[in-house]
Coordinates of C-alpha atoms in Angstrom, one line a residue:
M98 CA 17.5 -4.7 38.8
I99 CA 20.8 -3.9 37.0
R100 CA 21.0 -7.5 35.6
L101 CA 17.5 -7.2 34.3
L102 CA 18.3 -4.0 32.5
E103 CA 21.4 -5.6 30.9
I104 CA 19.4 -8.6 29.7
T105 CA 16.6 -6.3 28.3
N106 CA 19.1 -4.0 26.5
H107 CA 20.9 -6.9 24.9
A108 CA 17.6 -8.4 23.8
V109 CA 16.6 -5.1 22.2
F110 CA 20.0 -4.9 20.5
W111 CA 19.6 -8.4 18.9
Y112 CA 16.1 -7.6 17.9
Y113 CA 17.2 -4.4 16.1
L114 CA 20.1 -6.4 14.5
A115 CA 17.8 -9.2 13.3
S116 CA 15.3 -6.8 11.9
N117 CA 17.9 -4.8 10.0
I118 CA 19.6 -8.0 8.7
A119 CA 16.2 -9.1 7.4
Y120 CA 15.8 -5.8 5.6
L121 CA 19.4 -6.0 4.2
V122 CA 18.6 -9.5 2.7
M123 CA 15.4 -8.0 1.2
L124 CA 17.3 -5.1 -0.3
L125 CA 19.7 -7.5 -2.0
V126 CA 16.8 -9.6 -3.3
A127 CA 15.0 -6.5 -4.5
L128 CA 18.0 -5.2 -6.4
R129 CA 18.3 -8.5 -8.3
T130 CA 14.5 -8.7 -8.9
S131 CA 14.3 -5.1 -10.2
A132 CA 17.1 -5.8 -12.7
M133 CA 15.3 -8.9 -13.9
H134 CA 12.0 -7.0 -14.2
Q135 CA 13.6 -4.4 -16.4
R136 CA 15.1 -7.0 -18.7
H137 CA 11.8 -8.8 -18.9
L138 CA 10.0 -5.5 -19.8
E139 CA 12.5 -4.6 -22.5
S140 CA 12.1 -8.1 -24.1
H141 CA 8.3 -7.8 -24.3
G142 CA 7.6 -4.1 -24.8
L143 CA 4.3 -2.3 -23.9
R144 CA 3.2 -1.9 -27.5
W145 CA 2.7 -5.7 -27.7
I146 CA 0.5 -5.7 -24.6
R147 CA -1.6 -2.8 -25.9
D148 CA -2.1 -4.4 -29.3
T149 CA -2.6 -8.1 -28.5
P150 CA -6.1 -9.5 -28.4
L151 CA -5.1 -11.7 -25.5
A152 CA -5.1 -8.8 -23.0
P153 CA -8.1 -9.5 -20.8
P154 CA -10.7 -6.8 -20.0
I155 CA -10.3 -5.0 -16.7
S156 CA -13.0 -3.4 -14.5
I157 CA -11.5 -0.5 -12.4
I158 CA -13.4 0.0 -9.1
T159 CA -13.0 3.3 -7.3
P160 CA -14.7 3.9 -4.0
A161 CA -15.4 7.5 -3.2
H162 CA -16.6 9.1 0.0
N163 CA -16.6 12.9 0.2
E164 CA -14.1 13.3 -2.6
E165 CA -15.4 16.5 -4.3
A166 CA -11.9 18.0 -4.4
S167 CA -10.4 15.0 -6.2
I168 CA -13.1 13.1 -8.1
R169 CA -13.1 15.0 -11.4
I170 CA -9.3 14.6 -11.8
A171 CA -9.3 11.0 -10.5
V172 CA -12.0 9.7 -12.8
G173 CA -10.7 11.6 -15.8
N174 CA -7.3 10.1 -15.2
L175 CA -8.8 6.5 -15.2
L176 CA -10.7 7.1 -18.4
Q177 CA -7.4 8.2 -20.1
L178 CA -5.5 5.0 -19.2
D179 CA -3.9 3.2 -22.1
Y180 CA -5.4 -0.3 -22.1
P181 CA -7.4 -2.2 -24.8
E182 CA -10.6 -2.9 -23.0
L183 CA -11.6 -1.1 -19.8
E184 CA -14.6 -0.2 -17.7
V185 CA -14.5 2.3 -14.8
I186 CA -16.9 1.8 -11.9
V187 CA -17.0 4.6 -9.4
V188 CA -18.9 3.8 -6.2
N189 CA -20.3 6.9 -4.4
D190 CA -20.4 5.7 -0.8
G191 CA -23.1 8.0 0.6
S192 CA -21.0 11.1 0.1
E193 CA -22.3 14.1 2.0
D194 CA -20.6 16.7 -0.2
R195 CA -20.8 17.3 -3.9
T196 CA -19.0 14.2 -5.1
L197 CA -21.9 12.9 -7.1
E198 CA -22.8 16.3 -8.5
E199 CA -19.2 16.9 -9.6
M200 CA -19.3 13.7 -11.6
R201 CA -22.7 14.4 -13.0
E202 CA -21.5 17.8 -14.3
E203 CA -18.2 16.7 -15.6
F204 CA -19.1 13.4 -17.2
H205 CA -22.8 14.0 -18.1
L206 CA -24.3 11.2 -16.1
R207 CA -27.7 9.8 -16.8
P208 CA -29.8 7.3 -14.8
V209 CA -29.8 3.7 -16.2
R210 CA -31.9 0.7 -15.4
A211 CA -29.9 -2.4 -14.8
V212 CA -30.1 -5.5 -12.8
Y213 CA -28.1 -5.2 -9.6
V214 CA -27.4 -8.6 -8.0
A215 CA -26.0 -8.2 -4.5
E216 CA -23.7 -11.2 -4.6
M217 CA -21.2 -9.4 -2.4
K218 CA -22.7 -7.9 0.7
S219 CA -22.9 -4.1 0.8
A220 CA -25.2 -1.3 1.8
S221 CA -28.3 -0.8 -0.4
V222 CA -27.8 0.9 -3.8
R223 CA -29.8 4.1 -4.5
G224 CA -29.2 4.4 -8.2
L225 CA -27.0 3.6 -11.2
Y226 CA -25.7 6.2 -13.7
R227 CA -23.9 5.9 -17.0
S228 CA -21.8 8.6 -18.7
S229 CA -23.2 9.8 -22.0
A230 CA -19.8 11.4 -22.8
N231 CA -17.9 8.1 -22.1
P232 CA -20.0 5.0 -21.9
R233 CA -17.2 3.1 -20.1
L234 CA -18.0 5.0 -17.0
L235 CA -20.6 3.6 -14.6
V236 CA -21.4 5.3 -11.3
V237 CA -23.0 3.3 -8.4
D238 CA -24.7 5.6 -5.9
K239 CA -25.2 3.7 -2.6
E240 CA -26.1 4.3 1.1
P241 CA -23.0 4.8 3.3
G242 CA -21.6 1.5 4.4
G243 CA -19.1 2.8 6.9
S244 CA -16.0 1.2 5.2
K245 CA -14.1 1.1 2.0
A246 CA -14.7 -2.6 1.8
D247 CA -18.4 -2.1 1.7
A248 CA -18.1 0.3 -1.3
V249 CA -15.7 -2.0 -3.2
N250 CA -18.2 -4.9 -2.8
A251 CA -20.9 -2.9 -4.4
G252 CA -18.5 -2.3 -7.3
L253 CA -17.7 -6.0 -7.5
N254 CA -21.4 -6.7 -8.0
M255 CA -21.4 -4.6 -11.2
A256 CA -18.0 -5.7 -12.5
T257 CA -18.2 -7.6 -15.8
S258 CA -14.5 -8.2 -16.5
P259 CA -12.3 -11.2 -15.6
Y260 CA -10.0 -8.9 -13.7
V261 CA -10.7 -6.1 -11.3
C262 CA -8.4 -3.2 -10.4
I263 CA -9.0 -1.4 -7.2
V264 CA -7.9 2.3 -7.2
D265 CA -8.3 4.9 -4.5
S266 CA -10.2 8.0 -5.6
D267 CA -7.4 10.3 -4.3
S268 CA -4.8 8.6 -6.6
V269 CA -3.5 9.2 -10.1
L270 CA -2.2 6.4 -12.3
E271 CA 0.5 6.9 -15.0
R272 CA -1.0 6.4 -18.4
D273 CA 0.7 3.0 -19.0
A274 CA 0.2 1.7 -15.5
L275 CA -2.3 -1.0 -16.5
L276 CA -0.2 -2.2 -19.3
R277 CA 2.8 -2.7 -16.9
I278 CA 0.9 -4.3 -14.1
M279 CA -0.8 -6.8 -16.4
L280 CA 2.6 -8.1 -17.7
P281 CA 2.9 -11.0 -15.2
V282 CA -0.7 -12.0 -15.9
L283 CA -0.1 -12.2 -19.6
A284 CA 3.1 -14.2 -19.0
D285 CA 1.3 -16.7 -16.8
P286 CA -2.5 -16.3 -17.0
Q287 CA -3.2 -19.5 -15.2
G288 CA -0.9 -19.1 -12.3
V289 CA -1.0 -15.3 -11.5
V290 CA -4.1 -14.5 -9.5
A291 CA -3.2 -11.0 -8.3
V292 CA -0.6 -8.3 -8.9
G293 CA 0.2 -5.2 -6.8
G294 CA 1.7 -2.0 -8.1
I295 CA 3.9 0.5 -6.4
I296 CA 2.5 3.5 -4.6
R297 CA 4.4 6.8 -4.7
V298 CA 3.8 10.1 -2.9
L299 CA 2.0 12.7 -5.0
N300 CA 2.4 15.7 -2.7
G301 CA 4.5 18.4 -4.3
S302 CA 4.1 17.1 -7.9
E303 CA 2.0 18.7 -10.6
I304 CA -1.1 17.4 -12.5
A305 CA -2.3 18.7 -15.8
K306 CA -5.5 17.5 -17.6
G307 CA -5.7 14.4 -15.3
Q308 CA -2.1 13.3 -15.9
L309 CA 1.0 13.7 -13.8
R310 CA 3.0 16.4 -15.5
R311 CA 6.0 16.9 -13.2
V312 CA 7.3 14.9 -10.3
R313 CA 8.7 17.0 -7.5
L314 CA 9.6 16.3 -3.9
P315 CA 7.2 17.7 -1.3
R316 CA 8.3 20.8 0.6
K317 CA 7.1 19.7 4.1
S318 CA 9.5 17.5 6.1
I319 CA 6.7 15.2 7.2
E320 CA 5.8 14.5 3.6
V321 CA 9.4 13.9 2.5
I322 CA 9.9 11.3 5.2
Q323 CA 6.9 9.5 3.9
V324 CA 8.5 9.4 0.5
I325 CA 11.4 7.5 2.0
E326 CA 9.0 5.2 3.9
Y327 CA 7.1 4.3 0.7
L328 CA 10.3 3.7 -1.3
R329 CA 11.6 1.3 1.4
A330 CA 8.3 -0.5 1.9
F331 CA 7.6 -1.0 -1.8
L332 CA 11.0 -1.2 -3.6
I333 CA 12.6 -3.3 -0.8
G334 CA 9.9 -5.0 1.2
R335 CA 7.2 -5.9 -1.2
E336 CA 9.4 -6.6 -4.1
A337 CA 11.4 -9.1 -2.0
W338 CA 8.3 -10.8 -0.5
G339 CA 6.7 -10.9 -4.0
Q340 CA 9.8 -12.6 -5.4
G341 CA 9.4 -15.4 -2.8
N342 CA 5.7 -15.6 -3.5
M343 CA 5.0 -14.5 0.1
L344 CA 3.4 -11.2 -0.6
T345 CA 0.7 -10.7 2.1
I346 CA -0.6 -7.3 1.2
I347 CA -1.5 -5.5 -2.1
S348 CA -2.1 -1.9 -1.4
G349 CA -5.7 -0.8 -1.6
A350 CA -4.7 2.2 -3.7
F351 CA -3.6 0.1 -6.7
G352 CA -4.0 -3.6 -7.2
V353 CA -5.3 -6.1 -9.8
F354 CA -7.2 -9.3 -8.8
R355 CA -8.8 -12.2 -10.7
T356 CA -12.5 -11.4 -10.3
D357 CA -13.7 -15.0 -9.8
L358 CA -11.2 -15.5 -7.0
V359 CA -12.3 -12.4 -5.1
R360 CA -15.9 -13.5 -5.4
A361 CA -14.9 -17.1 -4.3
V362 CA -13.5 -15.8 -1.0
G363 CA -16.6 -13.7 -0.4
G364 CA -15.3 -10.3 -1.6
Y365 CA -14.0 -7.8 1.0
R366 CA -14.9 -8.4 4.6
A367 CA -17.1 -5.4 5.5
N368 CA -15.9 -5.1 9.1
A369 CA -12.2 -5.6 8.2
I370 CA -10.0 -2.7 9.4
G371 CA -7.2 -3.4 7.0
E372 CA -9.3 -4.6 4.1
D373 CA -6.4 -4.9 1.6
F374 CA -4.3 -7.0 3.9
D375 CA -7.3 -9.0 4.9
L376 CA -8.3 -9.9 1.3
V377 CA -4.8 -11.1 0.3
A378 CA -4.6 -13.2 3.5
R379 CA -7.9 -14.9 2.8
M380 CA -6.8 -15.5 -0.8
H381 CA -3.7 -17.3 0.4
R382 CA -5.8 -19.4 2.8
H383 CA -8.3 -20.3 0.1
L384 CA -5.8 -21.3 -2.5
R385 CA -3.6 -23.2 -0.1
Q386 CA -6.6 -25.2 1.2
K387 CA -7.5 -26.0 -2.5
K388 CA -3.8 -27.0 -3.1
V389 CA -3.7 -24.7 -6.1
D390 CA -0.4 -23.7 -7.7
Y391 CA -0.6 -19.8 -7.8
R392 CA 1.5 -16.7 -7.7
I393 CA 0.8 -13.2 -6.2
H394 CA 3.1 -10.8 -7.9
F395 CA 4.4 -7.3 -7.2
V396 CA 5.5 -5.0 -10.1
P397 CA 7.7 -2.1 -9.1
D398 CA 7.1 0.3 -11.9
P399 CA 3.4 0.8 -12.8
M400 CA 3.2 4.0 -10.8
C401 CA 0.3 5.0 -8.7
W402 CA 0.7 8.5 -7.2
T403 CA -1.4 9.2 -4.1
E404 CA -1.8 12.0 -1.6
V405 CA -0.3 11.4 1.8
P406 CA -1.1 13.2 5.1
S407 CA 0.6 16.5 5.4
D408 CA 0.0 17.1 9.2
L409 CA 1.0 15.1 12.2
K410 CA -2.5 14.5 13.5
S411 CA -3.7 13.0 10.3
L412 CA -0.6 10.9 9.9
G413 CA -0.9 9.6 13.4
R414 CA -4.5 8.6 12.8
Q415 CA -3.5 6.8 9.6
R416 CA -0.6 4.8 11.2
A417 CA -2.8 3.9 14.2
R418 CA -5.4 2.5 11.8
W419 CA -2.8 0.6 9.9
Q420 CA -1.6 -1.0 13.1
K421 CA -5.2 -1.9 14.1
G422 CA -5.6 -3.5 10.7
L423 CA -2.4 -5.4 11.0
W424 CA -3.5 -6.9 14.4
D425 CA -7.0 -7.6 13.2
V426 CA -5.8 -9.7 10.2
L427 CA -3.0 -11.4 12.1
W428 CA -5.3 -12.4 14.9
S429 CA -7.9 -13.8 12.4
S430 CA -5.2 -15.7 10.6
R431 CA -3.4 -17.1 13.7
D432 CA -4.5 -20.6 12.9
M433 CA -2.3 -20.5 9.7
L434 CA 0.8 -20.2 11.8
F435 CA 3.3 -23.0 11.5
R436 CA 0.8 -25.2 9.6
K437 CA 2.2 -27.4 6.8
R438 CA -0.7 -26.8 4.5
Y439 CA 0.0 -23.0 4.4
G440 CA 3.6 -23.5 3.5
R441 CA 5.9 -20.5 3.5
I442 CA 3.0 -18.2 4.4
G443 CA 2.5 -19.9 7.7
W444 CA 6.2 -20.6 8.4
I445 CA 7.9 -17.3 7.2
A446 CA 5.6 -14.5 6.2
L447 CA 3.1 -14.4 9.0
P448 CA 5.7 -15.1 11.8
Y449 CA 7.8 -12.2 10.4
L450 CA 4.7 -9.9 10.6
W451 CA 4.0 -11.0 14.2
L452 CA 7.6 -10.5 15.3
F453 CA 8.9 -7.5 13.4
E454 CA 5.8 -5.6 12.5
L455 CA 3.1 -6.1 15.2
A456 CA 5.5 -6.4 18.1
A457 CA 7.9 -3.7 16.9
P458 CA 6.4 -0.7 18.8
V459 CA 6.2 -2.5 22.1
V460 CA 9.7 -3.9 21.9
E461 CA 11.3 -0.7 20.7
I462 CA 9.5 1.7 23.0
A463 CA 10.2 -0.6 26.0
G464 CA 13.8 -1.1 24.9
L465 CA 14.5 2.7 24.6
G466 CA 13.0 3.1 28.0
T467 CA 15.4 0.6 29.6
I468 CA 18.4 2.2 27.8
V469 CA 17.4 5.6 29.2
L470 CA 17.0 4.0 32.7
A471 CA 20.3 2.2 32.5
A472 CA 22.0 5.5 31.5
A473 CA 20.3 7.3 34.4
L474 CA 21.6 4.7 36.8
G475 CA 25.1 4.9 35.4
V476 CA 25.2 1.2 34.3
L477 CA 25.0 1.7 30.5
S478 CA 28.1 0.4 28.8
R479 CA 29.7 2.9 26.4
G480 CA 30.6 0.0 24.1
F481 CA 27.1 -1.4 24.1
F482 CA 25.7 2.1 23.4
L483 CA 28.0 2.5 20.4
Q484 CA 27.1 -0.9 19.0
F485 CA 23.4 0.0 19.5
L486 CA 23.8 3.2 17.5
L487 CA 25.8 1.4 14.8
F488 CA 23.6 -1.6 14.3
G489 CA 20.3 0.0 15.2
Y490 CA 20.4 3.6 13.8
A491 CA 23.3 3.6 11.3
F492 CA 22.4 0.2 9.8
A493 CA 18.7 1.2 9.3
T494 CA 19.8 4.6 7.8
V495 CA 22.0 2.8 5.2
I496 CA 19.1 0.6 4.2
S497 CA 16.9 3.7 3.7
I498 CA 19.6 5.3 1.6
G499 CA 19.8 2.1 -0.4
S500 CA 16.1 2.3 -1.3
V501 CA 16.5 5.9 -2.4
L502 CA 19.5 5.0 -4.6
Q503 CA 17.7 2.1 -6.0
E504 CA 14.9 4.4 -7.1
E505 CA 17.4 6.8 -8.7
V506 CA 19.4 4.1 -10.5
T507 CA 16.4 2.1 -11.8
Y508 CA 13.4 4.4 -12.2
K509 CA 14.7 8.0 -11.9
R510 CA 11.4 9.7 -11.1
Y511 CA 13.2 12.5 -9.2
N512 CA 15.3 14.1 -11.9
D513 CA 16.3 17.2 -9.9
W514 CA 19.6 16.5 -8.1
Q515 CA 18.5 18.7 -5.2
D516 CA 15.5 16.5 -4.7
V517 CA 17.7 13.4 -4.5
A518 CA 20.1 15.2 -2.1
R519 CA 17.1 16.1 0.2
L520 CA 15.9 12.5 0.1
V521 CA 19.3 11.2 1.2
S522 CA 19.6 13.8 3.9
Y523 CA 16.2 13.0 5.3
C524 CA 17.2 9.3 5.6
F525 CA 19.3 10.4 8.7
L526 CA 16.2 12.0 10.3
E527 CA 13.8 9.1 9.6
H528 CA 15.0 6.9 12.5
F529 CA 15.3 9.7 15.0
P530 CA 13.1 11.4 16.0
Y531 CA 10.4 10.3 13.4
R532 CA 10.7 6.6 14.2
Q533 CA 9.9 7.1 17.9
M534 CA 6.8 9.2 17.1
H535 CA 5.7 6.5 14.6
M536 CA 6.1 3.8 17.3
V537 CA 3.9 5.9 19.7
W538 CA 1.2 6.2 17.0
R539 CA 1.3 2.4 16.4
L540 CA 1.1 1.8 20.2
R541 CA -2.0 4.0 20.3
G542 CA -3.5 1.9 17.5
M543 CA -2.9 -1.3 19.4
W544 CA -4.5 0.2 22.5
Q545 CA -7.5 1.3 20.5
Y546 CA -7.9 -2.2 19.0
L547 CA -7.7 -3.8 22.4
R548 CA -10.5 -1.6 23.8
G549 CA -12.7 -2.1 20.7
D550 CA -12.3 1.4 19.2
N551 CA -12.3 0.5 15.5
T552 CA -13.9 3.7 14.2
W553 CA -12.6 5.1 10.8
E554 CA -11.3 8.6 11.6
S555 CA -11.2 11.0 8.6
L556 CA -7.9 12.4 7.4
K557 CA -7.3 16.0 6.5
R558 CA -6.4 16.2 2.8
K559 CA -6.0 19.0 0.2
G560 CA -7.4 16.9 -2.7
L561 CA -6.1 16.4 -6.2
E562 CA -7.3 19.9 -7.3
S563 CA -4.6 21.4 -5.2
A564 CA -1.9 19.7 -7.4
S565 CA -3.5 20.8 -10.7
V566 CA -2.0 23.4 -12.9
P567 CA -3.7 25.2 -15.8

């Protein structure tokens, strides 16, 4: 029994160490990539992108289900984006509140007759509306499809541009976000098939006339910790994976895709739990099988600000759903593992997700249990415990602090020194006790997936109206 505890504890130690070393490598890669991106942006300039006739048209697709508290601000924000040629398609996915009425009043919608070809499968469409105040706005009113993927597919059927941008209806883009995210496309229009932008936490900030007026750190602790999570996930994780052309997820809140490629893979899979991850995985599969030379980019500074859960119950539901989506996509992509035709996706990216993302809650919760049991039996080595704290807790905390400092050195969105000090101080709380709660939520998601419970539970949100100021 004691020997088994020793073996288990040392296995967990090496697991933590390997995971943190991987993140340290990604941090170093991300620092270098971020500096290269800044120099590249300075050499081109956004004015050239805005004025060039080579900038391809974009169709923004925004699915909306019961978004009456956010829809006016969200759609108004999209219509104010700085980009040469743009159409905005809002898909009202069978909302039971005043979502459609809010848009009708704000944007003066009128019914239009147009041919709707259901090339991508979705629930039936009830009506189409065009804004008389801004003809670039098209609203698709459809029956509820039960998923975001179903709503986006309806928008894809109406998109007329060579590129589509998927934006959540509870998010706000910075005015030049599209100009920035399209920079890799303009640099390599043949090779770049998709680009992901960074997602930042909106809670605590102020919105005026559909635009982000002031960036502030949230007041609630649970929201501040999510700021750190998002910084580490995007500024370290996705930037490093994108540099190696191994990006496996583009956030559903803000991403640009080549329209013909999305249609070639069949659009969004309607029953996918993690539809954003699922789409990118199927794009990798399709392009690798076709032996096409392609790139999927991540751009760290076209900012999309989104509302995150502000209570533990909603946050737990969200993280459980993310874990279900992770398992669903990894399982459906298991035949890509260690196959030569799928290159670094099958040999590096997917194995990493299996080992350090999907298995993490099981390994960590079980490992903590064995450490507690060893301590109770009096067989826990003091030297081992100190090493575990150093390479497990302290190492991970330093990486989180690194992501905060990278944000401040490069992008400087939090200008108040008190906000920066709070962010750094919360890095010490993220890995205890928040990390353990997070692992329990993810374990619950895995259990729900195993028993077939894939229902989409609603999250409690305040809406963008709550962040608006006169």
